[in-house]
mmCIF file of C-alpha atoms in Angstrom:
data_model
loop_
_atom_site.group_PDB
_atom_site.id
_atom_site.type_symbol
_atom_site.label_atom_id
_atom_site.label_comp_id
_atom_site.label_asym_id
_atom_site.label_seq_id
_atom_site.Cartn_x
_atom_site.Cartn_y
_atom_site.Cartn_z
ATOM 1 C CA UNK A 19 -2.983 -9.178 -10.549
ATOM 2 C CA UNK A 20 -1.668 -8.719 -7.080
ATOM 3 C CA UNK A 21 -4.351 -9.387 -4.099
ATOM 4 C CA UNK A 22 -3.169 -5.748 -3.357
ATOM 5 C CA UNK A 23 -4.315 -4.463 -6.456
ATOM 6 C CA UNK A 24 -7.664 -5.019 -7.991
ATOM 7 C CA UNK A 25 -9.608 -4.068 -10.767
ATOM 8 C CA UNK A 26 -12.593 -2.091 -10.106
ATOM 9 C CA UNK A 27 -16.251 -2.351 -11.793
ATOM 10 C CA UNK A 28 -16.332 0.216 -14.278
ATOM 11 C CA UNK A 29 -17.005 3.911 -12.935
ATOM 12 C CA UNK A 30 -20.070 5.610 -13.687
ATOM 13 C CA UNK A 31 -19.900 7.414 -16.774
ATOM 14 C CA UNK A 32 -20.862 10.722 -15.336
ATOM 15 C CA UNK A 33 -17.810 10.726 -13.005
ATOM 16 C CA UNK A 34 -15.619 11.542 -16.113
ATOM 17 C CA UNK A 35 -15.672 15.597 -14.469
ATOM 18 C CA UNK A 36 -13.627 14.133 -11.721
ATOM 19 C CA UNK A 37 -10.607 14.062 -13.801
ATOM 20 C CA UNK A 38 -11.171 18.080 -14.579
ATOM 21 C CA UNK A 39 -9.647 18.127 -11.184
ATOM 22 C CA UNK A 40 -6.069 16.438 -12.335
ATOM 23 C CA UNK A 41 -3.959 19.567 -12.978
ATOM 24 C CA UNK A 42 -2.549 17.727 -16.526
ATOM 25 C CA UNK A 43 -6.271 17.299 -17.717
ATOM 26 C CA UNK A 44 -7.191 20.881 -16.551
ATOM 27 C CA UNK A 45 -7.458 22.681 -19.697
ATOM 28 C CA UNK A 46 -9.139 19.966 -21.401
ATOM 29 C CA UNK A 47 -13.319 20.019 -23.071
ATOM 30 C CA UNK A 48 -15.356 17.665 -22.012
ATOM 31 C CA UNK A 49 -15.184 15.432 -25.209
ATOM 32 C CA UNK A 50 -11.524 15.035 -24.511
ATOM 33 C CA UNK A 51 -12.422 14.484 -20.764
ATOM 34 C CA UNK A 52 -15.094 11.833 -21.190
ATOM 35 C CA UNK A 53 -12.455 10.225 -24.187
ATOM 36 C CA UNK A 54 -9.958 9.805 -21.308
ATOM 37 C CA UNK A 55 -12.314 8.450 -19.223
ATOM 38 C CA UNK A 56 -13.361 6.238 -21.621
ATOM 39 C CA UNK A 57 -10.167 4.352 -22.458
ATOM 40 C CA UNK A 58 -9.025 4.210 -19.141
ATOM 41 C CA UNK A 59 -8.952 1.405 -16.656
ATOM 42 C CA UNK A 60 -9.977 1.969 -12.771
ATOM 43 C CA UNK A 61 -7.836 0.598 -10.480
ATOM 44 C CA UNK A 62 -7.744 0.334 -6.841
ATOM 45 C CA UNK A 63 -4.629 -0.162 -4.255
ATOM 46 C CA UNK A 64 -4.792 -1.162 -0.638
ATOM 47 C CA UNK A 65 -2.570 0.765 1.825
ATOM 48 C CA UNK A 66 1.315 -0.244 1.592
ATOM 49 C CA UNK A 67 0.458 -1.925 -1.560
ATOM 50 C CA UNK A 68 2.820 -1.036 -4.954
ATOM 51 C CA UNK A 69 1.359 0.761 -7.820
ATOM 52 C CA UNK A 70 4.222 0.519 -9.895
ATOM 53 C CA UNK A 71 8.350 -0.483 -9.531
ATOM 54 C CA UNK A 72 11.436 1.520 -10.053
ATOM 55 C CA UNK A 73 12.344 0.446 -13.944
ATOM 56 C CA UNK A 74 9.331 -1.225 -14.783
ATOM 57 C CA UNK A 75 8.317 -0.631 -18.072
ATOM 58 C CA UNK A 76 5.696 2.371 -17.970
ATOM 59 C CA UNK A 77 2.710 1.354 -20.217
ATOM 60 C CA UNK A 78 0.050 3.306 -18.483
ATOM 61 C CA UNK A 79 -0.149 6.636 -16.906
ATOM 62 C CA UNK A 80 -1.283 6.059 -13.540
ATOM 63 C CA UNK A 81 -4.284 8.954 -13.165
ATOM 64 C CA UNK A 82 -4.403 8.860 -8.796
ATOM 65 C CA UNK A 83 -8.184 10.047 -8.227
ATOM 66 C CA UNK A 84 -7.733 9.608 -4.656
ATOM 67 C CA UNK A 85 -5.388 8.641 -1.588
ATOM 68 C CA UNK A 86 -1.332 9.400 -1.101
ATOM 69 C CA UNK A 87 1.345 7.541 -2.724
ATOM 70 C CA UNK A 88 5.109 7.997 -1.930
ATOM 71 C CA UNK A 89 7.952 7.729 -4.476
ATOM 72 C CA UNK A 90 11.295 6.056 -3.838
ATOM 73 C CA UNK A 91 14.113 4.336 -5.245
ATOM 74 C CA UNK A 92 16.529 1.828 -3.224
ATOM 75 C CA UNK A 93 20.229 2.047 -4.516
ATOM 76 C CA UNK A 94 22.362 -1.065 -4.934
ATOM 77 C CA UNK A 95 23.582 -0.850 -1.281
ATOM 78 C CA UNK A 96 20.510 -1.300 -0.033
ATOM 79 C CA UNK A 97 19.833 2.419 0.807
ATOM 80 C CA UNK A 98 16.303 4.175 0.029
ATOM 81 C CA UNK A 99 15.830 7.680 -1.078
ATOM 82 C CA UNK A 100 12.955 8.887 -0.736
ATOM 83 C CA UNK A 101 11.638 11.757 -3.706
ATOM 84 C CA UNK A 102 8.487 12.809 -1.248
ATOM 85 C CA UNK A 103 4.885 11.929 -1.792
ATOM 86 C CA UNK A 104 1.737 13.117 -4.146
ATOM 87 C CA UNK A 105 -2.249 13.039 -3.448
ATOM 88 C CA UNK A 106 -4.658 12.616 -5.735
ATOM 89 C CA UNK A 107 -6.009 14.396 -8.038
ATOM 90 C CA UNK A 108 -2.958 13.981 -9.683
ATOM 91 C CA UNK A 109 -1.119 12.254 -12.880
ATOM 92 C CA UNK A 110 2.043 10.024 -11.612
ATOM 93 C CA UNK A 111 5.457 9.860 -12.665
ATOM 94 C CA UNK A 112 4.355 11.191 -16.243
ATOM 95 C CA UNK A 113 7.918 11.226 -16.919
ATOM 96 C CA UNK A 114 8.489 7.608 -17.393
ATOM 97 C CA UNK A 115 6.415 7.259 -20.522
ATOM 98 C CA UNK A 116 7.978 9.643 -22.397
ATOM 99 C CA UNK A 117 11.424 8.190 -22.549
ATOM 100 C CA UNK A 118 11.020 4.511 -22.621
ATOM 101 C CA UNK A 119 13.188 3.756 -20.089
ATOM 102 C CA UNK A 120 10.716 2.200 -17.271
ATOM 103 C CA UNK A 121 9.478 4.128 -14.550
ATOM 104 C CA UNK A 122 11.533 6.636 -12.231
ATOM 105 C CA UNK A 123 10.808 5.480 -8.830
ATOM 106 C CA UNK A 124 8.410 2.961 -6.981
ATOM 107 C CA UNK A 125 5.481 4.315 -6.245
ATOM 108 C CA UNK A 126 4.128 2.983 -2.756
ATOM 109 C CA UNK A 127 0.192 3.382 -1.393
ATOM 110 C CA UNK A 128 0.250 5.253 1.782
ATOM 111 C CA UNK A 129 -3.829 5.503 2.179
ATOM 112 C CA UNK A 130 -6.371 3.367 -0.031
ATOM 113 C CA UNK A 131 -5.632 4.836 -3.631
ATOM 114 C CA UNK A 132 -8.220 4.953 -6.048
ATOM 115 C CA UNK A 133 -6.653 5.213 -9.743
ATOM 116 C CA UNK A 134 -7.729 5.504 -13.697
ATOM 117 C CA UNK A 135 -4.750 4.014 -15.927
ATOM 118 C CA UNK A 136 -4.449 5.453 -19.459
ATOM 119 C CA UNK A 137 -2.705 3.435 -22.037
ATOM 120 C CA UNK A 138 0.474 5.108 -22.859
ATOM 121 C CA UNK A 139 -0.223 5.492 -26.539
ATOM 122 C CA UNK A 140 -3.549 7.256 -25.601
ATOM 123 C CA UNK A 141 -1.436 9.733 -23.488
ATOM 124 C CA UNK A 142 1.054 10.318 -26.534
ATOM 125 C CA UNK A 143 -1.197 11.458 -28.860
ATOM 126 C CA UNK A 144 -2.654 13.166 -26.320
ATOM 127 C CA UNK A 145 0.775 14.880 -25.888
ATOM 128 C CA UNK A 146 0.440 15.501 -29.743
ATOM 129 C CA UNK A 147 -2.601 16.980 -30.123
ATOM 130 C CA UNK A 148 -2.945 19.327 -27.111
ATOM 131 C CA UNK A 149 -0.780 22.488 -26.142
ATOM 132 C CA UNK A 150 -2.049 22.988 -22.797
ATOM 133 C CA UNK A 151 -1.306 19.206 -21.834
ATOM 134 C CA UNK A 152 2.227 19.665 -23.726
ATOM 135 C CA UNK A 153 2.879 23.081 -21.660
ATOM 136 C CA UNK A 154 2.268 21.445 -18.893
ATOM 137 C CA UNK A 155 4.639 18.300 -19.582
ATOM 138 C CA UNK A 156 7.425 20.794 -20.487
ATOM 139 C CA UNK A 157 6.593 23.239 -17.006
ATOM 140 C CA UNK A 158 6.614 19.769 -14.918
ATOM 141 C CA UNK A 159 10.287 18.792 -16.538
ATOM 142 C CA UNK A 160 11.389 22.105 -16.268
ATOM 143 C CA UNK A 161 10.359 22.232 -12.516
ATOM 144 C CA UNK A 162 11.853 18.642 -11.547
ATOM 145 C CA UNK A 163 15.009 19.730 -13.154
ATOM 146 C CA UNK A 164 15.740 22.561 -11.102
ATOM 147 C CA UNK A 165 14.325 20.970 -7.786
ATOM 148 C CA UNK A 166 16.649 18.519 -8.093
ATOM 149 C CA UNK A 167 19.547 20.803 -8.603
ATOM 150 C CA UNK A 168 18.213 22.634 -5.455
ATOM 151 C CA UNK A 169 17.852 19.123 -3.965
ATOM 152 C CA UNK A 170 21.387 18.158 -4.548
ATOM 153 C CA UNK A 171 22.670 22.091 -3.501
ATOM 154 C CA UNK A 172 21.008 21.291 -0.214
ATOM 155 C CA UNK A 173 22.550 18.018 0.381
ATOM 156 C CA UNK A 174 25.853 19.414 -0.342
ATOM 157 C CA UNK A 175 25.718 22.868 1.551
ATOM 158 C CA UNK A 176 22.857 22.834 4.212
ATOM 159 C CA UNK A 177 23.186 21.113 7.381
ATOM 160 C CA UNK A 178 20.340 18.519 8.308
ATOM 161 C CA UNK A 179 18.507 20.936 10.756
ATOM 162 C CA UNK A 180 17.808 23.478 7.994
ATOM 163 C CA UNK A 181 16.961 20.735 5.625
ATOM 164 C CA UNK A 182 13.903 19.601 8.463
ATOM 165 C CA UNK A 183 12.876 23.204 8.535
ATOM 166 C CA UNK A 184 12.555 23.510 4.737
ATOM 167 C CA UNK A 185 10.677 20.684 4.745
ATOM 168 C CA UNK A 186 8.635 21.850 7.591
ATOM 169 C CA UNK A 187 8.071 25.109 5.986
ATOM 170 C CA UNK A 188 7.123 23.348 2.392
ATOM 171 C CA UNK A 189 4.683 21.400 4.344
ATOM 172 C CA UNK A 190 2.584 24.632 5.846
ATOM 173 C CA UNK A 191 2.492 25.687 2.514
ATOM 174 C CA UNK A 192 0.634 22.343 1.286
ATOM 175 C CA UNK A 193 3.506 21.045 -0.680
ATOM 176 C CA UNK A 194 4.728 17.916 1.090
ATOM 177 C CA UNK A 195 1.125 15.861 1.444
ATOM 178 C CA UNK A 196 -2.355 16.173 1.750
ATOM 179 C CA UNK A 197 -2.381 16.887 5.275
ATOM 180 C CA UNK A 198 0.181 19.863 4.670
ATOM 181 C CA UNK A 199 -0.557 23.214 6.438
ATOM 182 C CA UNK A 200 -4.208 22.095 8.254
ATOM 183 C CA UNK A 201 -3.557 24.420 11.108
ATOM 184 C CA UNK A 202 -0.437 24.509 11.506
ATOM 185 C CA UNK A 203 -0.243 20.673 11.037
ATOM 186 C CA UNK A 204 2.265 19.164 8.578
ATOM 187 C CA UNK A 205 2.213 15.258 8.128
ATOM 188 C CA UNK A 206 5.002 12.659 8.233
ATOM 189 C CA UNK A 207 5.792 11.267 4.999
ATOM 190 C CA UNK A 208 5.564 7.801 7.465
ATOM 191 C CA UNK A 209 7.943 6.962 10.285
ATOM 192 C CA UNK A 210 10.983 9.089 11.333
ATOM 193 C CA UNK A 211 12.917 6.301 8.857
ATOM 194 C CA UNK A 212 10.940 7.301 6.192
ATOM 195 C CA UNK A 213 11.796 11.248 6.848
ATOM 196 C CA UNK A 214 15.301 11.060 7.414
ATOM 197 C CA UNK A 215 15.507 8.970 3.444
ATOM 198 C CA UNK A 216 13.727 12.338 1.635
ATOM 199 C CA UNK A 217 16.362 14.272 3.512
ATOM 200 C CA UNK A 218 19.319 12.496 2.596
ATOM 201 C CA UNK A 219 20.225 11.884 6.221
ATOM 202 C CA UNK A 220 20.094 9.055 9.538
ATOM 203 C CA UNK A 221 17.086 8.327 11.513
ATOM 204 C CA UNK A 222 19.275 9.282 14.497
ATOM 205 C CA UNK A 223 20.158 12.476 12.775
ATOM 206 C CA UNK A 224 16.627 13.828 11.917
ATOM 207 C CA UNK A 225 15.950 12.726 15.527
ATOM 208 C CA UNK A 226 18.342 14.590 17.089
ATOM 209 C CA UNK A 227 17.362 17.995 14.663
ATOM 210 C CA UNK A 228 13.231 17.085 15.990
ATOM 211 C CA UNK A 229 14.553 16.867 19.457
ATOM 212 C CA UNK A 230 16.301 20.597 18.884
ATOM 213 C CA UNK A 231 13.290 22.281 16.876
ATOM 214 C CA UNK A 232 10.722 20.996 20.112
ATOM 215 C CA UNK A 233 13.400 22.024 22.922
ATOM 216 C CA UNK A 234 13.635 25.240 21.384
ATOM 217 C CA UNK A 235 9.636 25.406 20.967
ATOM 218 C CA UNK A 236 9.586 25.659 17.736
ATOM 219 C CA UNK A 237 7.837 22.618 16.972
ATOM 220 C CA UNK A 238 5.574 20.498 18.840
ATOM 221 C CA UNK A 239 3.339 16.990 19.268
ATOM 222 C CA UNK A 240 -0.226 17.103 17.587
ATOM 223 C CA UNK A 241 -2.502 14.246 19.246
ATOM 224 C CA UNK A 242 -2.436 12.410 15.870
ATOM 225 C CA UNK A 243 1.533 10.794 15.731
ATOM 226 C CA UNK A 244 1.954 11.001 13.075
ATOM 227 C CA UNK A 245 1.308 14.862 12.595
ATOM 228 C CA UNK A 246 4.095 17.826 13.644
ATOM 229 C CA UNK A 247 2.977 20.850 14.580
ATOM 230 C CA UNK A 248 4.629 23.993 13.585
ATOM 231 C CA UNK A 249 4.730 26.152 16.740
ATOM 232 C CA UNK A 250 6.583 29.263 15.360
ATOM 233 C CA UNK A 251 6.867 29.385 11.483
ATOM 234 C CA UNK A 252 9.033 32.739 11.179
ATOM 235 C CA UNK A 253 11.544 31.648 13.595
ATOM 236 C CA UNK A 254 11.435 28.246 11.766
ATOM 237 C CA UNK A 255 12.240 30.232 8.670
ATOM 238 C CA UNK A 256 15.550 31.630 10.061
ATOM 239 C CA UNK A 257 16.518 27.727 10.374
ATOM 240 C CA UNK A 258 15.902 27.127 6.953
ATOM 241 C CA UNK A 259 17.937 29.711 5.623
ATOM 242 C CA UNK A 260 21.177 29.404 8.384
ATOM 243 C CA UNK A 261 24.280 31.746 7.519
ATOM 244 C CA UNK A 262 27.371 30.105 6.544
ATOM 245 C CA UNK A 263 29.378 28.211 8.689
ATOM 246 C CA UNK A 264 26.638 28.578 11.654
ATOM 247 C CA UNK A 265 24.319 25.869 13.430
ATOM 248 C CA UNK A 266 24.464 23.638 15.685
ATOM 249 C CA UNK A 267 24.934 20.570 13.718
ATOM 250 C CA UNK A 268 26.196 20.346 10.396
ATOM 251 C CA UNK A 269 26.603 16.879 10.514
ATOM 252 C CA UNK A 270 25.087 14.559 7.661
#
């Protein structure tokens, strides 16, 4: 086991509840809940440390109590691409035990992670024997599917500058991190490197669309670095949504 990933002494017993709290597990009674907890094995990661690689056979669900973990994949010319990142509660990359085919991006530790990992055959027959866990599966795949449609429509039509302000915008909401929407607050997914990858674009490219959003006050410095702070959401909105053909860069 990897200095960066340890096994932890077993949990109390009585903080089975906490997984209540894992929108998968929701819908679930307590004998099912304390089952789970049971049979599955706590983990912790250390910051920048790998829960899991791209392809790697998936023969746990990874159950992320706490902390933020990124997903990526690096293509065979070297370039990463970045999916976004997830804070616990929440069930990883559920997708990569159902078809066998190893897991669909690497998972990376951006904060100390604290994680319960059910054996894959206990999360079949889950899968089996519960509706509300199998509704949720099939809203999850449904959802992915049409993100990344809307994902790859973006890359395709929208211009790098509306990209950053959808993100922006996702982020007041609470959707890109844990950190998302905290008074007007919406937190890198890392460094400016790391942001231009889950847009699909060039470090000097995002930089240039930052430079644009803050000279045009839209957008401005929090204390903590690694925070942006949304100055003017509704005028931010009309940058998300730019009318054909218009913009001041278009450039990918």
């Amino acid at each position: 086991m990897p200095a960066s990933e340890r096994e932890e002494a077993a949990a109390p017993v009585h903080d089975w509840p906490r997984l209540r709290d894992v929108p998968l597990f929701a819908a679930l009674p307590d004998p099912d809940l304390r089952r789970l907890w049971d049979t599955s094995i706590p983990r912790r990661y250390d910051t920048g440390s790998t829960l899991r690689h791209h392809g790697s056979p998936a023969d746990h669900l990874l159950v992320l109590l706490d902390g933020t973990v990124s997903a990526s994949v690096t293509t065979a010319a070297g370039r990463v691409i970045r999916f976004g990142t997830w804070a616990g509660p929440c069930a990883l990359d559920k997708v990569a035990l159902l078809d066998g085919a190893g897991h669909t991006a690497t998972c990376t530790a951006l904060t100390p992670c604290t994680v319960r990992a059910l054996p894959q055959a206990r999360f079949t027959t889950l899968l089996d024997d519960s509706t509300a866990v199998r509704a949720h599966v099939l809203r999850l795949l449904a959802a992915q599917a049409r993100a990344q449609q809307e994902r790859l429509t973006d890359t395709v039509a929208l211009p790098c500058e509306a990209r950053l302000a959808a993100w922006l915008l996702e982020g007041l909401a609470g959707g890109s991190g844990s950190d998302g929407g905290t008074d007007g607050l919406v937190a890198l997914p890392g460094s400016q490197r790391e942001l231009a990858d889950l847009l699909g674009v060039t470090r000097v490219t995002v930089n240039r669309a930052l430079s644009r959003l803050r000279r045009d006050g839209l957008i401005g410095p929090a204390e903590n670095g690694g925070l942006i702070r949304v100055l003017a959401p509704e005028l931010l909105a009309l940058r998300a949504a730019p009318d054909p053909g218009t913009g001041p860069d278009s450039r990918r």
